[in-house]
């Protein structure tokens, strides 16, 4: 379980990352393309370095899994999973809908998550067993009677390939076409927790992209799963569904192609 001390530390990590990012937003900074063709900026590296410095000083025994600087103490039962800027393209484009993601995982399961938008100073915090807060106040996801009522979010349709394209389009066709939003990265999952977005469907996510999202969405009464309806953990394949209303999970799986529906309700 995540303790109150873990929660306080996660908030301090978010503050440190934000202090590194804010001076560079819409400013002068360097960028480069990584081996996987994704972009990384000076702000990504500065924010992760700031968070790691705190963890290395105060939590020497815990592991760290970071997007920019890799893994430390790989065998530790407690792992801090860091994505300093989730949505680097939005950061580069000057759009304040990226976020810093901080997760604490216990034995491979996410138990604490933070989505922090440092420019708008918006922060969602979720802890397993506790409710999710937005800037310190409780938030709840909303009920959704049927998929045709839903607001669907995804970062980009270009993340889907092969059969995944058909699965995503199945969900897109089930919702009203004017209620699909593109772009947003982790920000969309905060909006699920706050009751503004009903469904997010994505593929190709790494552990540091989704670990922090799970406690935030589920603490607000929503559900996150893979495309088979299973809970997300360190071994998940990076294809994720977030729902504000867990009752719609089987509808989404059915819209994706039916064969993905688990034999029993999850």
Tab-separated table of C-alpha atoms in Angstrom:
chain	number	residue	atom	x	y	z
A	1	UNK	CA	0.000	0.000	0.000
A	2	UNK	CA	0.989	3.609	-0.490
A	3	UNK	CA	1.358	5.538	2.772
A	4	UNK	CA	0.674	9.179	3.561
A	5	UNK	CA	4.450	9.705	3.414
A	6	UNK	CA	4.503	8.228	-0.111
A	7	UNK	CA	1.707	10.595	-1.087
A	8	UNK	CA	3.566	13.609	0.286
A	9	UNK	CA	6.719	12.528	-1.529
A	10	UNK	CA	4.851	12.089	-4.834
A	11	UNK	CA	3.512	15.635	-4.525
A	12	UNK	CA	7.029	16.927	-3.897
A	13	UNK	CA	8.286	15.066	-6.968
A	14	UNK	CA	5.567	16.740	-9.041
A	15	UNK	CA	6.563	20.153	-7.674
A	16	UNK	CA	10.220	19.531	-8.535
A	17	UNK	CA	9.348	18.452	-12.073
A	18	UNK	CA	7.099	21.467	-12.565
A	19	UNK	CA	9.828	23.851	-11.426
A	20	UNK	CA	12.138	22.354	-14.069
A	21	UNK	CA	9.517	22.475	-16.853
A	22	UNK	CA	7.813	25.856	-16.402
A	23	UNK	CA	10.768	28.108	-17.310
A	24	UNK	CA	11.262	26.198	-20.587
A	25	UNK	CA	7.625	26.052	-21.770
A	26	UNK	CA	7.220	28.085	-24.991
A	27	UNK	CA	10.811	29.161	-24.455
A	28	UNK	CA	14.269	28.251	-25.724
A	29	UNK	CA	15.360	24.630	-25.293
A	30	UNK	CA	17.097	21.874	-27.206
A	31	UNK	CA	15.487	18.698	-28.541
A	32	UNK	CA	16.622	15.516	-30.250
A	33	UNK	CA	15.122	12.375	-31.718
A	34	UNK	CA	15.685	9.130	-29.810
A	35	UNK	CA	16.377	5.711	-31.319
A	36	UNK	CA	12.644	4.884	-31.291
A	37	UNK	CA	12.021	8.117	-33.284
A	38	UNK	CA	10.261	9.789	-30.372
A	39	UNK	CA	11.427	13.243	-29.342
A	40	UNK	CA	13.047	14.253	-26.085
A	41	UNK	CA	13.725	17.796	-24.891
A	42	UNK	CA	15.908	19.476	-22.338
A	43	UNK	CA	12.749	19.835	-20.202
A	44	UNK	CA	12.089	16.055	-20.150
A	45	UNK	CA	15.600	15.417	-18.908
A	46	UNK	CA	15.675	18.254	-16.381
A	47	UNK	CA	12.345	17.213	-14.872
A	48	UNK	CA	13.305	13.550	-14.521
A	49	UNK	CA	16.707	14.442	-13.087
A	50	UNK	CA	15.038	16.645	-10.461
A	51	UNK	CA	12.693	13.829	-9.407
A	52	UNK	CA	15.406	11.170	-9.358
A	53	UNK	CA	17.651	13.340	-7.182
A	54	UNK	CA	14.947	13.431	-4.481
A	55	UNK	CA	14.270	9.686	-4.683
A	56	UNK	CA	17.947	8.759	-4.609
A	57	UNK	CA	18.440	10.905	-1.528
A	58	UNK	CA	15.315	9.871	0.403
A	59	UNK	CA	14.356	6.411	-0.904
A	60	UNK	CA	17.660	4.712	-1.620
A	61	UNK	CA	16.148	1.214	-1.356
A	62	UNK	CA	13.243	1.829	-3.757
A	63	UNK	CA	13.538	1.171	-7.466
A	64	UNK	CA	13.163	3.802	-10.171
A	65	UNK	CA	11.895	3.238	-13.718
A	66	UNK	CA	12.246	6.447	-15.722
A	67	UNK	CA	11.646	7.201	-19.379
A	68	UNK	CA	14.846	9.186	-19.856
A	69	UNK	CA	17.372	7.725	-17.404
A	70	UNK	CA	16.373	4.073	-17.146
A	71	UNK	CA	16.031	1.681	-14.234
A	72	UNK	CA	17.653	1.595	-10.800
A	73	UNK	CA	17.250	-1.202	-8.181
A	74	UNK	CA	15.351	-3.339	-10.675
A	75	UNK	CA	14.567	-6.070	-8.145
A	76	UNK	CA	13.018	-3.777	-5.509
A	77	UNK	CA	9.410	-4.540	-4.511
A	78	UNK	CA	8.600	-0.823	-4.552
A	79	UNK	CA	9.259	0.978	-7.831
A	80	UNK	CA	8.759	4.665	-8.660
A	81	UNK	CA	7.781	4.978	-12.307
A	82	UNK	CA	8.450	8.399	-13.850
A	83	UNK	CA	7.467	10.018	-17.135
A	84	UNK	CA	8.687	13.618	-16.834
A	85	UNK	CA	6.700	14.878	-19.838
A	86	UNK	CA	3.980	12.604	-21.159
A	87	UNK	CA	3.001	14.370	-24.361
A	88	UNK	CA	6.336	15.802	-25.483
A	89	UNK	CA	4.762	16.745	-28.830
A	90	UNK	CA	2.236	18.943	-27.001
A	91	UNK	CA	5.061	20.509	-24.980
A	92	UNK	CA	7.029	21.226	-28.183
A	93	UNK	CA	3.891	22.731	-29.768
A	94	UNK	CA	3.250	24.980	-26.755
A	95	UNK	CA	0.006	23.185	-25.818
A	96	UNK	CA	-0.467	22.886	-22.029
A	97	UNK	CA	-2.107	19.449	-22.158
A	98	UNK	CA	0.993	17.349	-21.454
A	99	UNK	CA	1.679	16.056	-17.964
A	100	UNK	CA	4.232	14.690	-15.552
A	101	UNK	CA	3.381	11.124	-14.531
A	102	UNK	CA	4.511	9.664	-11.214
A	103	UNK	CA	3.531	6.182	-10.073
A	104	UNK	CA	4.463	3.991	-7.138
A	105	UNK	CA	4.229	0.287	-7.898
A	106	UNK	CA	4.211	-2.447	-5.279
A	107	UNK	CA	5.228	-5.883	-6.595
A	108	UNK	CA	4.291	-4.893	-10.129
A	109	UNK	CA	0.919	-3.264	-9.331
A	110	UNK	CA	0.289	0.507	-9.405
A	111	UNK	CA	-0.782	1.707	-5.919
A	112	UNK	CA	-0.266	5.484	-6.226
A	113	UNK	CA	-0.499	7.764	-9.248
A	114	UNK	CA	-0.086	11.458	-10.023
A	115	UNK	CA	-0.984	13.288	-13.247
A	116	UNK	CA	0.422	16.822	-12.985
A	117	UNK	CA	-0.080	19.576	-15.562
A	118	UNK	CA	2.538	22.118	-14.449
A	119	UNK	CA	1.473	25.065	-16.618
A	120	UNK	CA	-2.219	25.095	-15.683
A	121	UNK	CA	-1.190	23.832	-12.210
A	122	UNK	CA	-3.711	21.017	-12.336
A	123	UNK	CA	-2.971	17.830	-10.424
A	124	UNK	CA	-4.864	14.561	-10.128
A	125	UNK	CA	-3.720	12.205	-7.372
A	126	UNK	CA	-5.009	8.658	-6.889
A	127	UNK	CA	-4.135	6.102	-4.236
A	128	UNK	CA	-5.493	2.549	-4.138
A	129	UNK	CA	-8.060	2.331	-1.346
A	130	UNK	CA	-8.593	6.106	-1.312
A	131	UNK	CA	-10.558	8.460	-3.546
A	132	UNK	CA	-8.935	10.513	-6.311
A	133	UNK	CA	-8.410	14.238	-5.797
A	134	UNK	CA	-8.035	17.105	-8.257
A	135	UNK	CA	-6.051	19.988	-6.744
A	136	UNK	CA	-6.900	18.545	-3.337
A	137	UNK	CA	-10.679	18.154	-3.795
A	138	UNK	CA	-12.405	14.793	-4.408
A	139	UNK	CA	-13.492	14.013	-7.978
A	140	UNK	CA	-15.679	11.296	-9.452
A	141	UNK	CA	-16.020	9.833	-12.917
A	142	UNK	CA	-19.546	9.903	-14.324
A	143	UNK	CA	-22.028	7.231	-15.353
A	144	UNK	CA	-22.519	6.616	-19.080
A	145	UNK	CA	-25.741	4.833	-20.034
A	146	UNK	CA	-24.604	3.762	-23.502
A	147	UNK	CA	-21.661	4.170	-25.840
A	148	UNK	CA	-23.603	6.476	-28.139
A	149	UNK	CA	-23.608	9.019	-25.268
A	150	UNK	CA	-19.868	8.761	-24.642
A	151	UNK	CA	-17.024	11.206	-25.203
A	152	UNK	CA	-14.075	9.194	-26.570
A	153	UNK	CA	-10.483	10.390	-26.352
A	154	UNK	CA	-7.232	9.131	-27.878
A	155	UNK	CA	-3.902	10.824	-28.458
A	156	UNK	CA	-3.597	10.015	-32.160
A	157	UNK	CA	-5.047	7.460	-34.588
A	158	UNK	CA	-1.477	6.944	-35.871
A	159	UNK	CA	-0.658	4.855	-32.775
A	160	UNK	CA	-2.836	2.010	-34.086
A	161	UNK	CA	-1.629	-0.509	-36.687
A	162	UNK	CA	-2.823	-3.824	-38.082
A	163	UNK	CA	-5.881	-5.272	-36.336
A	164	UNK	CA	-5.695	-2.535	-33.694
A	165	UNK	CA	-7.004	-0.042	-36.271
A	166	UNK	CA	-10.210	-2.042	-36.721
A	167	UNK	CA	-10.631	-2.441	-32.962
A	168	UNK	CA	-10.315	1.292	-32.340
A	169	UNK	CA	-12.601	2.174	-35.266
A	170	UNK	CA	-15.195	-0.198	-33.846
A	171	UNK	CA	-15.318	1.918	-30.685
A	172	UNK	CA	-15.197	5.159	-32.688
A	173	UNK	CA	-18.232	4.054	-34.713
A	174	UNK	CA	-20.140	3.195	-31.527
A	175	UNK	CA	-19.842	6.717	-30.114
A	176	UNK	CA	-21.233	9.879	-31.687
A	177	UNK	CA	-18.603	10.995	-34.219
A	178	UNK	CA	-18.664	14.578	-33.015
A	179	UNK	CA	-17.684	13.403	-29.540
A	180	UNK	CA	-14.211	12.085	-30.392
A	181	UNK	CA	-11.243	14.141	-29.223
A	182	UNK	CA	-7.693	13.679	-30.531
A	183	UNK	CA	-4.600	14.740	-28.604
A	184	UNK	CA	-4.191	14.972	-24.873
A	185	UNK	CA	-1.976	12.076	-23.814
A	186	UNK	CA	-2.289	11.613	-20.022
A	187	UNK	CA	-4.502	14.692	-19.684
A	188	UNK	CA	-7.451	12.735	-21.106
A	189	UNK	CA	-7.252	10.255	-18.226
A	190	UNK	CA	-7.457	13.076	-15.696
A	191	UNK	CA	-10.556	14.257	-17.535
A	192	UNK	CA	-12.044	10.750	-17.187
A	193	UNK	CA	-11.456	10.944	-13.426
A	194	UNK	CA	-13.117	14.378	-13.305
A	195	UNK	CA	-16.157	13.222	-15.278
A	196	UNK	CA	-15.596	15.108	-18.553
A	197	UNK	CA	-14.429	12.246	-20.807
A	198	UNK	CA	-16.033	8.779	-20.768
A	199	UNK	CA	-13.617	6.516	-22.655
A	200	UNK	CA	-9.950	6.565	-23.653
A	201	UNK	CA	-8.567	3.840	-25.940
A	202	UNK	CA	-4.845	3.675	-26.716
A	203	UNK	CA	-2.116	1.301	-27.904
A	204	UNK	CA	1.656	1.241	-27.751
A	205	UNK	CA	1.950	2.636	-24.230
A	206	UNK	CA	4.970	1.850	-22.070
A	207	UNK	CA	4.771	1.187	-18.323
A	208	UNK	CA	5.731	4.789	-17.539
A	209	UNK	CA	2.862	5.967	-19.801
A	210	UNK	CA	0.103	4.089	-17.976
A	211	UNK	CA	1.165	3.116	-14.431
A	212	UNK	CA	0.211	6.465	-12.871
A	213	UNK	CA	-3.129	6.585	-14.677
A	214	UNK	CA	-4.569	3.463	-13.051
A	215	UNK	CA	-4.907	4.722	-9.431
A	216	UNK	CA	-6.210	8.086	-10.694
A	217	UNK	CA	-8.981	6.638	-12.876
A	218	UNK	CA	-9.924	3.802	-10.501
A	219	UNK	CA	-9.845	6.014	-7.402
A	220	UNK	CA	-12.469	8.173	-9.122
A	221	UNK	CA	-14.740	5.158	-9.599
A	222	UNK	CA	-13.666	4.336	-13.148
A	223	UNK	CA	-11.826	1.296	-14.466
A	224	UNK	CA	-8.706	0.685	-16.526
A	225	UNK	CA	-7.910	-2.536	-18.345
A	226	UNK	CA	-6.067	-4.012	-21.284
A	227	UNK	CA	-7.967	-4.836	-24.476
A	228	UNK	CA	-9.012	-8.197	-23.031
A	229	UNK	CA	-10.565	-6.574	-19.968
A	230	UNK	CA	-7.751	-7.590	-17.590
A	231	UNK	CA	-6.317	-5.225	-14.942
A	232	UNK	CA	-3.105	-3.405	-15.854
A	233	UNK	CA	0.210	-4.319	-14.252
A	234	UNK	CA	3.917	-4.213	-15.082
A	235	UNK	CA	3.463	-7.013	-17.643
A	236	UNK	CA	0.618	-5.440	-19.650
A	237	UNK	CA	1.147	-5.046	-23.396
A	238	UNK	CA	0.469	-1.307	-23.621
A	239	UNK	CA	-2.995	-1.498	-25.182
A	240	UNK	CA	-5.283	0.184	-22.660
A	241	UNK	CA	-8.879	1.171	-22.085
A	242	UNK	CA	-9.979	3.740	-19.501
A	243	UNK	CA	-13.655	4.056	-18.642
A	244	UNK	CA	-15.444	6.408	-16.318
A	245	UNK	CA	-18.245	3.848	-16.006
A	246	UNK	CA	-17.073	0.252	-15.510
A	247	UNK	CA	-20.492	-0.975	-16.686
A	248	UNK	CA	-19.515	-0.037	-20.254
A	249	UNK	CA	-16.428	-2.288	-20.385
A	250	UNK	CA	-18.131	-5.216	-22.092
A	251	UNK	CA	-19.779	-2.817	-24.579
A	252	UNK	CA	-16.356	-1.414	-25.506
A	253	UNK	CA	-14.805	-4.881	-25.811
A	254	UNK	CA	-17.722	-5.954	-27.996
A	255	UNK	CA	-17.322	-2.869	-30.203
A	256	UNK	CA	-13.637	-3.751	-30.575
A	257	UNK	CA	-14.517	-7.058	-32.163
A	258	UNK	CA	-16.278	-9.254	-29.647
A	259	UNK	CA	-13.595	-11.935	-29.476
A	260	UNK	CA	-11.787	-9.924	-26.813
A	261	UNK	CA	-14.645	-10.218	-24.296
A	262	UNK	CA	-13.610	-12.251	-21.252
A	263	UNK	CA	-15.768	-15.272	-20.483
A	264	UNK	CA	-16.997	-13.675	-17.262
A	265	UNK	CA	-17.536	-10.074	-16.188
A	266	UNK	CA	-14.343	-8.630	-14.765
